[in-house]
Amino acid sequence: MAETRPYTTQLQAGLGLVDETKTLLDLWTPGMSTTELFQKALESGRFPTITARRLRNIIVESFAPRYLVQEGAPAHHLKRLLQRLSASEISQLMLLFTCRANPILGDFVRQVYWSRYEGGYTEISNEDARAFVERGIDDGKTARRWSENTVRRVSAYLTGCCADYGLLERGIRKSRRIVPFRISPSVAAYLAYELHFAGVGDNALLSHEDWQVFGLARDDVLEEIKRLSLQGLLIVQAASDVVRISWKYPHMEALCDVLAQS
């Protein structure tokens, strides 16, 4: 999950796509290919304002890289949680998966959004995003240099995607107000368990970059883990820099069932 990948323009296929993703999750079943999902979505009549070509791009370039990785585990989990968690909690999970699929968005959230948030700024502009994109290009994070038009479009995609997931205010504008944002306990539990089952050790888990998407440093994560312990979702022992976690649930499906019932 922490591998270094180049920045791409893949966000142009769709920003947050919150409503579209919920509909596709409803149509998707485990083992379904992108072609099968496209055909089912096309025949469902649930995307009347989207052309077939656009729908295919959404599924292949946005939905699949975000939710059909790891044998479709993200889609499977979200489908189980969709009707049980709040809209903001689902959006937070979508933000996590989208940042993983699009490193440029993940870095923007970690480096620009939270830096501005913690610095007491009230807005983030497309020019702020543009400066971030240009810096990334100069640092060799793209496969090749982008044109001026591409830089401008990707900068707007970054702020627009943040707005879709509730980090910035919505609407078409060049500067957006920063919205108060805090990870929910259910999302914290999901991420902690997911990292654990991915083989991340207890101490390394606290410093994993995925937490930074939610503005959490190591000490912040430890506090979240302690709160989860108080809720009975796990048991944590912390002494100095050594942390040991006893995990209550044997797999992600069991955790999702508990989160869905809470």
XYZ file of C-alpha atoms in Angstrom:
262
model
C 0.000 0.000 0.000
C 2.986 2.304 0.489
C 4.673 1.689 -2.867
C 5.835 4.725 -4.805
C 3.884 5.297 -8.016
C 3.941 8.241 -10.400
C 1.313 10.942 -10.418
C -1.248 10.517 -13.194
C -4.245 12.362 -14.606
C -6.596 9.489 -13.742
C -8.811 11.731 -11.611
C -10.117 13.197 -14.867
C -12.211 10.030 -15.256
C -14.199 11.107 -12.198
C -13.670 13.012 -8.979
C -15.340 11.675 -5.838
C -18.166 9.953 -7.745
C -19.935 9.354 -4.435
C -23.444 8.718 -5.779
C -22.188 6.818 -8.834
C -20.041 4.612 -6.627
C -22.977 3.767 -4.359
C -25.055 2.752 -7.380
C -22.234 0.654 -8.835
C -21.704 -1.053 -5.479
C -25.380 -1.946 -5.438
C -25.061 -3.510 -8.897
C -21.700 -5.203 -8.285
C -21.357 -8.750 -6.980
C -18.123 -10.506 -5.936
C -16.244 -11.971 -8.889
C -17.883 -9.664 -11.418
C -15.487 -8.305 -14.056
C -15.428 -4.674 -15.137
C -16.988 -5.683 -18.451
C -19.830 -7.496 -16.678
C -20.349 -4.566 -14.333
C -20.434 -2.146 -17.247
C -23.015 -4.231 -19.065
C -25.175 -4.575 -15.958
C -24.912 -0.844 -15.217
C -25.779 0.008 -18.811
C -28.825 -2.250 -18.810
C -29.986 -1.120 -15.353
C -31.137 2.273 -16.578
C -29.758 3.847 -13.419
C -27.350 6.140 -15.274
C -29.722 7.922 -17.678
C -27.657 11.109 -17.975
C -24.313 9.364 -18.574
C -23.208 8.178 -22.011
C -22.066 4.580 -22.460
C -18.503 5.733 -23.125
C -18.464 7.885 -20.003
C -19.923 5.059 -17.922
C -17.248 2.669 -19.153
C -14.522 5.196 -18.264
C -15.969 5.639 -14.778
C -15.948 1.892 -14.166
C -12.576 1.080 -15.731
C -10.568 4.153 -14.719
C -12.185 5.138 -11.420
C -14.298 2.434 -9.791
C -12.018 -0.527 -10.540
C -8.688 1.020 -9.412
C -10.293 2.243 -6.196
C -12.570 -0.602 -5.177
C -11.799 -3.746 -7.191
C -8.170 -4.113 -6.078
C -7.207 -6.906 -3.667
C -9.782 -9.207 -5.271
C -12.484 -6.621 -4.764
C -12.081 -6.382 -0.981
C -12.833 -2.620 -0.793
C -16.014 -3.057 -2.847
C -17.058 -6.076 -0.830
C -16.595 -4.240 2.479
C -18.254 -1.030 1.315
C -21.223 -2.977 -0.020
C -21.710 -4.546 3.426
C -21.410 -1.183 5.182
C -23.263 1.038 2.726
C -26.682 0.887 4.362
C -25.352 0.873 7.927
C -22.719 3.591 8.204
C -23.507 7.286 7.835
C -22.978 9.108 4.546
C -19.936 10.905 5.965
C -18.388 7.621 7.141
C -18.849 6.060 3.705
C -17.298 9.165 2.141
C -14.295 8.850 4.444
C -13.740 5.268 3.340
C -14.102 6.325 -0.298
C -11.524 9.059 0.330
C -9.090 6.471 1.690
C -9.465 4.136 -1.294
C -9.305 6.999 -3.792
C -6.110 8.366 -2.233
C -4.550 4.915 -2.493
C -5.512 4.632 -6.159
C -4.395 8.195 -6.943
C -1.110 9.060 -5.170
C -1.355 12.668 -6.320
C -4.587 13.097 -4.336
C -3.181 11.329 -1.288
C -0.116 13.563 -1.237
C -2.231 16.670 -1.797
C -4.443 15.836 1.166
C -1.496 14.957 3.400
C 0.815 17.795 2.392
C -1.455 20.695 1.441
C -4.891 20.206 2.993
C -3.719 19.239 6.478
C -0.863 21.739 6.452
C -3.361 24.525 5.725
C -5.912 23.097 8.152
C -3.422 22.955 11.017
C -1.976 26.328 10.070
C -5.309 28.021 10.660
C -6.037 28.821 7.015
C -9.688 29.051 6.038
C -9.462 28.310 2.303
C -7.545 26.320 -0.289
C -7.464 27.588 -3.864
C -6.829 26.040 -7.236
C -3.624 28.094 -7.263
C -2.506 26.274 -4.104
C -3.211 23.000 -5.879
C -1.400 24.249 -8.956
C 1.726 25.051 -6.953
C 1.599 21.526 -5.488
C 1.226 19.935 -8.940
C 4.074 21.988 -10.423
C 6.313 21.078 -7.492
C 5.530 17.409 -8.037
C 6.411 17.672 -11.727
C 9.693 19.407 -10.871
C 10.447 16.633 -8.371
C 9.988 13.996 -11.096
C 6.782 12.513 -9.726
C 5.137 12.366 -13.165
C 6.239 10.049 -15.966
C 6.740 13.126 -18.177
C 6.207 16.849 -17.903
C 2.573 17.924 -18.205
C 1.261 20.660 -20.444
C -0.034 23.910 -19.001
C -3.600 22.820 -19.698
C -3.104 19.483 -17.944
C -1.621 21.189 -14.882
C -4.604 23.526 -14.704
C -7.151 20.726 -15.046
C -5.498 18.399 -12.524
C -5.249 21.257 -10.012
C -9.019 21.751 -10.248
C -9.573 17.981 -9.982
C -7.708 17.887 -6.665
C -9.780 20.582 -4.972
C -12.982 19.252 -6.553
C -12.314 15.752 -5.265
C -11.642 17.092 -1.771
C -14.982 18.893 -1.945
C -16.771 15.697 -2.986
C -15.414 13.910 0.094
C -16.248 16.681 2.543
C -12.831 18.247 3.151
C -13.634 21.445 1.247
C -16.888 23.248 0.491
C -18.770 22.167 -2.598
C -19.582 24.195 -5.698
C -17.703 25.358 -8.758
C -15.193 27.898 -7.502
C -11.488 28.743 -7.650
C -11.083 28.932 -3.876
C -12.905 26.694 -1.402
C -13.504 26.986 2.323
C -11.864 24.338 4.485
C -14.494 22.195 6.206
C -13.894 20.740 9.715
C -12.958 17.105 9.238
C -12.304 14.278 11.709
C -11.975 10.547 11.227
C -14.965 8.619 12.552
C -14.439 5.756 15.043
C -15.837 3.239 12.559
C -13.390 4.334 9.870
C -10.514 4.284 12.378
C -11.460 0.725 13.338
C -11.705 -0.308 9.697
C -8.305 1.144 8.815
C -6.574 -0.287 11.890
C -7.876 -3.786 11.221
C -7.222 -3.580 7.500
C -3.588 -2.612 8.057
C -3.250 -5.393 10.630
C -4.578 -8.023 8.233
C -2.271 -6.635 5.523
C 0.642 -7.691 7.733
C 1.578 -4.316 9.213
C 3.030 -4.725 12.716
C 1.433 -3.005 15.692
C 4.137 -0.341 16.080
C 4.486 0.294 12.347
C 0.708 0.510 12.067
C 0.629 3.684 14.160
C 2.902 5.497 11.701
C 1.387 4.223 8.459
C 0.856 6.936 5.846
C -2.828 6.079 5.437
C -3.553 7.746 8.784
C -2.090 10.972 7.454
C -4.996 11.178 4.989
C -7.056 11.926 8.097
C -4.472 14.316 9.559
C -3.263 11.866 12.207
C 0.331 11.540 13.397
C 1.572 8.579 15.449
C 0.437 9.924 18.828
C -2.964 10.812 17.372
C -3.364 7.282 16.023
C -2.491 5.823 19.418
C -5.243 7.923 20.982
C -7.714 6.663 18.362
C -6.630 3.074 19.065
C -7.171 3.648 22.788
C -10.684 4.899 22.063
C -11.379 1.773 20.044
C -10.162 -0.259 23.015
C -12.681 1.500 25.264
C -15.382 0.491 22.768
C -14.303 -3.140 23.053
C -13.129 -3.420 19.436
C -9.570 -4.376 20.446
C -7.185 -4.322 23.411
C -4.130 -2.076 23.448
C -1.098 -2.078 25.745
C 1.263 0.871 25.407
C 4.512 1.324 27.323
C 7.032 3.909 26.183
C 7.463 3.395 22.422
C 6.253 -0.216 22.447
C 2.627 -0.893 21.558
C 0.896 -4.251 21.536
C -2.608 -4.716 20.202
C -4.832 -7.732 20.733
C -7.195 -7.987 17.786
C -10.660 -9.183 18.694
C -11.973 -10.116 15.240
C -10.422 -12.827 13.036
C -11.053 -11.213 9.643
C -12.403 -8.063 8.007
C -15.830 -9.545 7.345
C -16.359 -10.085 11.070
C -15.335 -6.504 11.809
C -17.636 -5.167 9.076
C -20.528 -7.104 10.585
C -19.848 -5.487 13.963
C -19.515 -2.010 12.465
C -22.748 -2.510 10.556
C -24.572 -3.380 13.770
C -23.130 -0.582 15.887
